[in-house]
Amino acid sequence: MGYAKYHDFDDYNEVYDPVPLVSNGTICTLLNCTIKFSLPNVNDKDYRMIYWINDKDITKEEAIDIFDKVSKLLSCLFMLPMHNDDIRILEVSDTIGTNKLLSKKNSEILVYIENKINKFDKIEKFFYEVLDLMNVAIENLFKLRMEDAFFYFFKVIERISKNYYKLYTERYYRKKEIHNKKEKLRKIVSTYIENELDIMLTENLLRNKTDSIYQQIVNEAYGSVFGKISFFVKKNNISIAMDDVSKIIKTRNKIAHGDFVDEETLATCLGRGEYLAGQMFSKQFFKCEYEQIYIKSRRYEGNGSVYKTKQLKKRNRRE
């Protein structure tokens, strides 16, 4: 006996017409779950997702957990709402096989994603926490709760940047590295004091001044959310202007304090926030640009794909 769960794209407002841009009838697998994309009949324009588990040794509770994780993961890959909290699970005796309707590129994405997740160890819990936040943001976006969508995309950005900074400093900012950084600063401080202030310091005084200035710089640079986001962006080569990051943070603060944010500003920051959250999610967990794991989707009837796609590099596919 196996289990199945259905998800229809028919419970959203008239603004959005979310559709995954894969062939009708496509059947593929991800994390021990078979997924079918289908149009129920020729007169029905709404896509239906069927999540199916053939493994007879899986319990119902385990099936619910798999459906939850897979649907949330697909939501992030398509940037569409593919998850719902409906826990009604059907017990099924039939099995369902895969087909070759999914493109080679998209098949490679699913294999790459699954391989990465299967290697998660210490970061697995953190990954699923961030995945939950991404899904809340996506769900709010398609229900036109724009402030909530923006707020949760920002939570993704904030959580990843803080965690990254903490782990990076623990791994790389050891005594030797800190000493080298202070030595570079000491030379700058010494030159400035001698040439600009005409003061000669003892080595002890210079060391104390350098230590004090270094600590002030570190506190100012990394003590803010902006500093940690900027750190992640630079280290991971994400293409976004720091002015945009600053606007995203200021808008988040206004919303958090109940201040008015005009529609144009919110729409702009929501778009940039979604972009940055997707890039950080992809870089943090899958070591690539979001466009390399994005599977084409449509949000509005008649419109094309939301994001441009990029081929996964061969080096990444082998990881």
mmCIF file of N, CA and C in Angstrom, residues 179-227:
data_model
loop_
_atom_site.group_PDB
_atom_site.id
_atom_site.type_symbol
_atom_site.label_atom_id
_atom_site.label_comp_id
_atom_site.label_asym_id
_atom_site.label_seq_id
_atom_site.Cartn_x
_atom_site.Cartn_y
_atom_site.Cartn_z
ATOM 1 N N HIS A 179 45.198 38.331 13.992
ATOM 2 C CA HIS A 179 46.498 38.990 14.134
ATOM 3 C C HIS A 179 46.918 39.628 12.808
ATOM 4 N N ASN A 180 46.746 38.911 11.698
ATOM 5 C CA ASN A 180 47.125 39.445 10.393
ATOM 6 C C ASN A 180 46.304 40.670 10.019
ATOM 7 N N LYS A 181 45.015 40.635 10.344
ATOM 8 C CA LYS A 181 44.155 41.780 10.055
ATOM 9 C C LYS A 181 44.569 42.993 10.895
ATOM 10 N N LYS A 182 44.867 42.748 12.153
ATOM 11 C CA LYS A 182 45.296 43.840 13.025
ATOM 12 C C LYS A 182 46.645 44.408 12.577
ATOM 13 N N GLU A 183 47.515 43.553 12.064
ATOM 14 C CA GLU A 183 48.822 44.010 11.600
ATOM 15 C C GLU A 183 48.670 44.956 10.406
ATOM 16 N N LYS A 184 47.761 44.635 9.490
ATOM 17 C CA LYS A 184 47.498 45.530 8.364
ATOM 18 C C LYS A 184 46.956 46.866 8.860
ATOM 19 N N LEU A 185 46.055 46.799 9.826
ATOM 20 C CA LEU A 185 45.476 48.024 10.378
ATOM 21 C C LEU A 185 46.527 48.822 11.141
ATOM 22 N N ARG A 186 47.409 48.134 11.857
ATOM 23 C CA ARG A 186 48.449 48.818 12.638
ATOM 24 C C ARG A 186 49.324 49.680 11.738
ATOM 25 N N LYS A 187 49.672 49.173 10.569
ATOM 26 C CA LYS A 187 50.501 49.933 9.639
ATOM 27 C C LYS A 187 49.783 51.185 9.148
ATOM 28 N N ILE A 188 48.477 51.036 8.897
ATOM 29 C CA ILE A 188 47.691 52.196 8.447
ATOM 30 C C ILE A 188 47.591 53.236 9.554
ATOM 31 N N VAL A 189 47.318 52.780 10.776
ATOM 32 C CA VAL A 189 47.187 53.687 11.925
ATOM 33 C C VAL A 189 48.513 54.391 12.202
ATOM 34 N N SER A 190 49.606 53.623 12.167
ATOM 35 C CA SER A 190 50.921 54.197 12.440
ATOM 36 C C SER A 190 51.270 55.285 11.423
ATOM 37 N N THR A 191 51.043 54.993 10.152
ATOM 38 C CA THR A 191 51.346 55.972 9.097
ATOM 39 C C THR A 191 50.497 57.227 9.246
ATOM 40 N N TYR A 192 49.214 57.031 9.532
ATOM 41 C CA TYR A 192 48.316 58.184 9.659
ATOM 42 C C TYR A 192 48.710 59.067 10.839
ATOM 43 N N ILE A 193 48.958 58.451 11.997
ATOM 44 C CA ILE A 193 49.294 59.227 13.194
ATOM 45 C C ILE A 193 50.611 59.983 13.011
ATOM 46 N N GLU A 194 51.586 59.321 12.410
ATOM 47 C CA GLU A 194 52.883 59.977 12.210
ATOM 48 C C GLU A 194 52.815 61.087 11.161
ATOM 49 N N ASN A 195 52.173 60.811 10.025
ATOM 50 C CA ASN A 195 52.191 61.755 8.911
ATOM 51 C C ASN A 195 51.141 62.852 9.011
ATOM 52 N N GLU A 196 49.990 62.530 9.601
ATOM 53 C CA GLU A 196 48.895 63.498 9.647
ATOM 54 C C GLU A 196 48.777 64.202 10.994
ATOM 55 N N LEU A 197 49.154 63.515 12.074
ATOM 56 C CA LEU A 197 49.032 64.109 13.409
ATOM 57 C C LEU A 197 50.380 64.458 14.034
ATOM 58 N N ASP A 198 51.467 64.082 13.365
ATOM 59 C CA ASP A 198 52.824 64.386 13.844
ATOM 60 C C ASP A 198 53.070 63.882 15.265
ATOM 61 N N ILE A 199 52.631 62.646 15.498
ATOM 62 C CA ILE A 199 52.821 62.046 16.817
ATOM 63 C C ILE A 199 53.558 60.722 16.643
ATOM 64 N N MET A 200 54.545 60.513 17.522
ATOM 65 C CA MET A 200 55.265 59.244 17.543
ATOM 66 C C MET A 200 54.788 58.431 18.744
ATOM 67 N N LEU A 201 54.310 57.216 18.479
ATOM 68 C CA LEU A 201 53.803 56.359 19.550
ATOM 69 C C LEU A 201 54.777 55.234 19.855
ATOM 70 N N THR A 202 54.741 54.792 21.108
ATOM 71 C CA THR A 202 55.490 53.583 21.452
ATOM 72 C C THR A 202 54.759 52.387 20.862
ATOM 73 N N GLU A 203 55.442 51.265 20.732
ATOM 74 C CA GLU A 203 54.828 50.057 20.192
ATOM 75 C C GLU A 203 53.640 49.610 21.039
ATOM 76 N N ASN A 204 53.757 49.783 22.345
ATOM 77 C CA ASN A 204 52.682 49.390 23.248
ATOM 78 C C ASN A 204 51.437 50.244 23.032
ATOM 79 N N LEU A 205 51.649 51.576 22.937
ATOM 80 C CA LEU A 205 50.522 52.486 22.707
ATOM 81 C C LEU A 205 49.890 52.227 21.331
ATOM 82 N N LEU A 206 50.740 52.007 20.333
ATOM 83 C CA LEU A 206 50.237 51.751 18.987
ATOM 84 C C LEU A 206 49.412 50.467 18.946
ATOM 85 N N ARG A 207 49.872 49.442 19.647
ATOM 86 C CA ARG A 207 49.139 48.177 19.699
ATOM 87 C C ARG A 207 47.788 48.358 20.372
ATOM 88 N N ASN A 208 47.757 49.108 21.477
ATOM 89 C CA ASN A 208 46.501 49.355 22.188
ATOM 90 C C ASN A 208 45.527 50.155 21.333
ATOM 91 N N LYS A 209 46.043 51.169 20.625
ATOM 92 C CA LYS A 209 45.201 51.972 19.747
ATOM 93 C C LYS A 209 44.633 51.112 18.616
ATOM 94 N N THR A 210 45.499 50.291 18.051
ATOM 95 C CA THR A 210 45.074 49.417 16.955
ATOM 96 C C THR A 210 44.000 48.445 17.417
ATOM 97 N N ASP A 211 44.196 47.832 18.578
ATOM 98 C CA ASP A 211 43.197 46.903 19.126
ATOM 99 C C ASP A 211 41.855 47.587 19.303
ATOM 100 N N SER A 212 41.892 48.800 19.833
ATOM 101 C CA SER A 212 40.659 49.547 20.082
ATOM 102 C C SER A 212 39.946 49.901 18.785
ATOM 103 N N ILE A 213 40.711 50.387 17.802
ATOM 104 C CA ILE A 213 40.129 50.768 16.510
ATOM 105 C C ILE A 213 39.593 49.542 15.778
ATOM 106 N N TYR A 214 40.361 48.440 15.826
ATOM 107 C CA TYR A 214 39.933 47.202 15.170
ATOM 108 C C TYR A 214 38.587 46.738 15.727
ATOM 109 N N GLN A 215 38.445 46.752 17.050
ATOM 110 C CA GLN A 215 37.208 46.295 17.668
ATOM 111 C C GLN A 215 36.035 47.199 17.299
ATOM 112 N N GLN A 216 36.295 48.507 17.228
ATOM 113 C CA GLN A 216 35.249 49.447 16.838
ATOM 114 C C GLN A 216 34.798 49.198 15.397
ATOM 115 N N ILE A 217 35.758 48.965 14.521
ATOM 116 C CA ILE A 217 35.434 48.704 13.115
ATOM 117 C C ILE A 217 34.611 47.426 12.977
ATOM 118 N N VAL A 218 35.032 46.378 13.657
ATOM 119 C CA VAL A 218 34.314 45.099 13.601
ATOM 120 C C VAL A 218 32.890 45.250 14.124
ATOM 121 N N ASN A 219 32.751 45.945 15.264
ATOM 122 C CA ASN A 219 31.418 46.141 15.847
ATOM 123 C C ASN A 219 30.512 46.937 14.923
ATOM 124 N N GLU A 220 31.077 47.980 14.301
ATOM 125 C CA GLU A 220 30.292 48.804 13.386
ATOM 126 C C GLU A 220 29.941 48.047 12.113
ATOM 127 N N ALA A 221 30.892 47.284 11.607
ATOM 128 C CA ALA A 221 30.701 46.590 10.326
ATOM 129 C C ALA A 221 29.735 45.412 10.440
ATOM 130 N N TYR A 222 29.897 44.602 11.475
ATOM 131 C CA TYR A 222 29.130 43.369 11.582
ATOM 132 C C TYR A 222 28.031 43.404 12.644
ATOM 133 N N GLY A 223 27.959 44.496 13.382
ATOM 134 C CA GLY A 223 26.959 44.581 14.444
ATOM 135 C C GLY A 223 25.558 44.808 13.935
ATOM 136 N N SER A 224 25.423 45.168 12.665
ATOM 137 C CA SER A 224 24.108 45.451 12.082
ATOM 138 C C SER A 224 23.698 44.350 11.118
ATOM 139 N N VAL A 225 22.401 44.276 10.844
ATOM 140 C CA VAL A 225 21.900 43.322 9.850
ATOM 141 C C VAL A 225 22.474 43.662 8.483
ATOM 142 N N PHE A 226 22.578 44.952 8.184
ATOM 143 C CA PHE A 226 23.132 45.368 6.894
ATOM 144 C C PHE A 226 24.543 44.806 6.700
ATOM 145 N N GLY A 227 25.373 44.896 7.734
ATOM 146 C CA GLY A 227 26.742 44.409 7.637
ATOM 147 C C GLY A 227 26.808 42.922 7.347
#
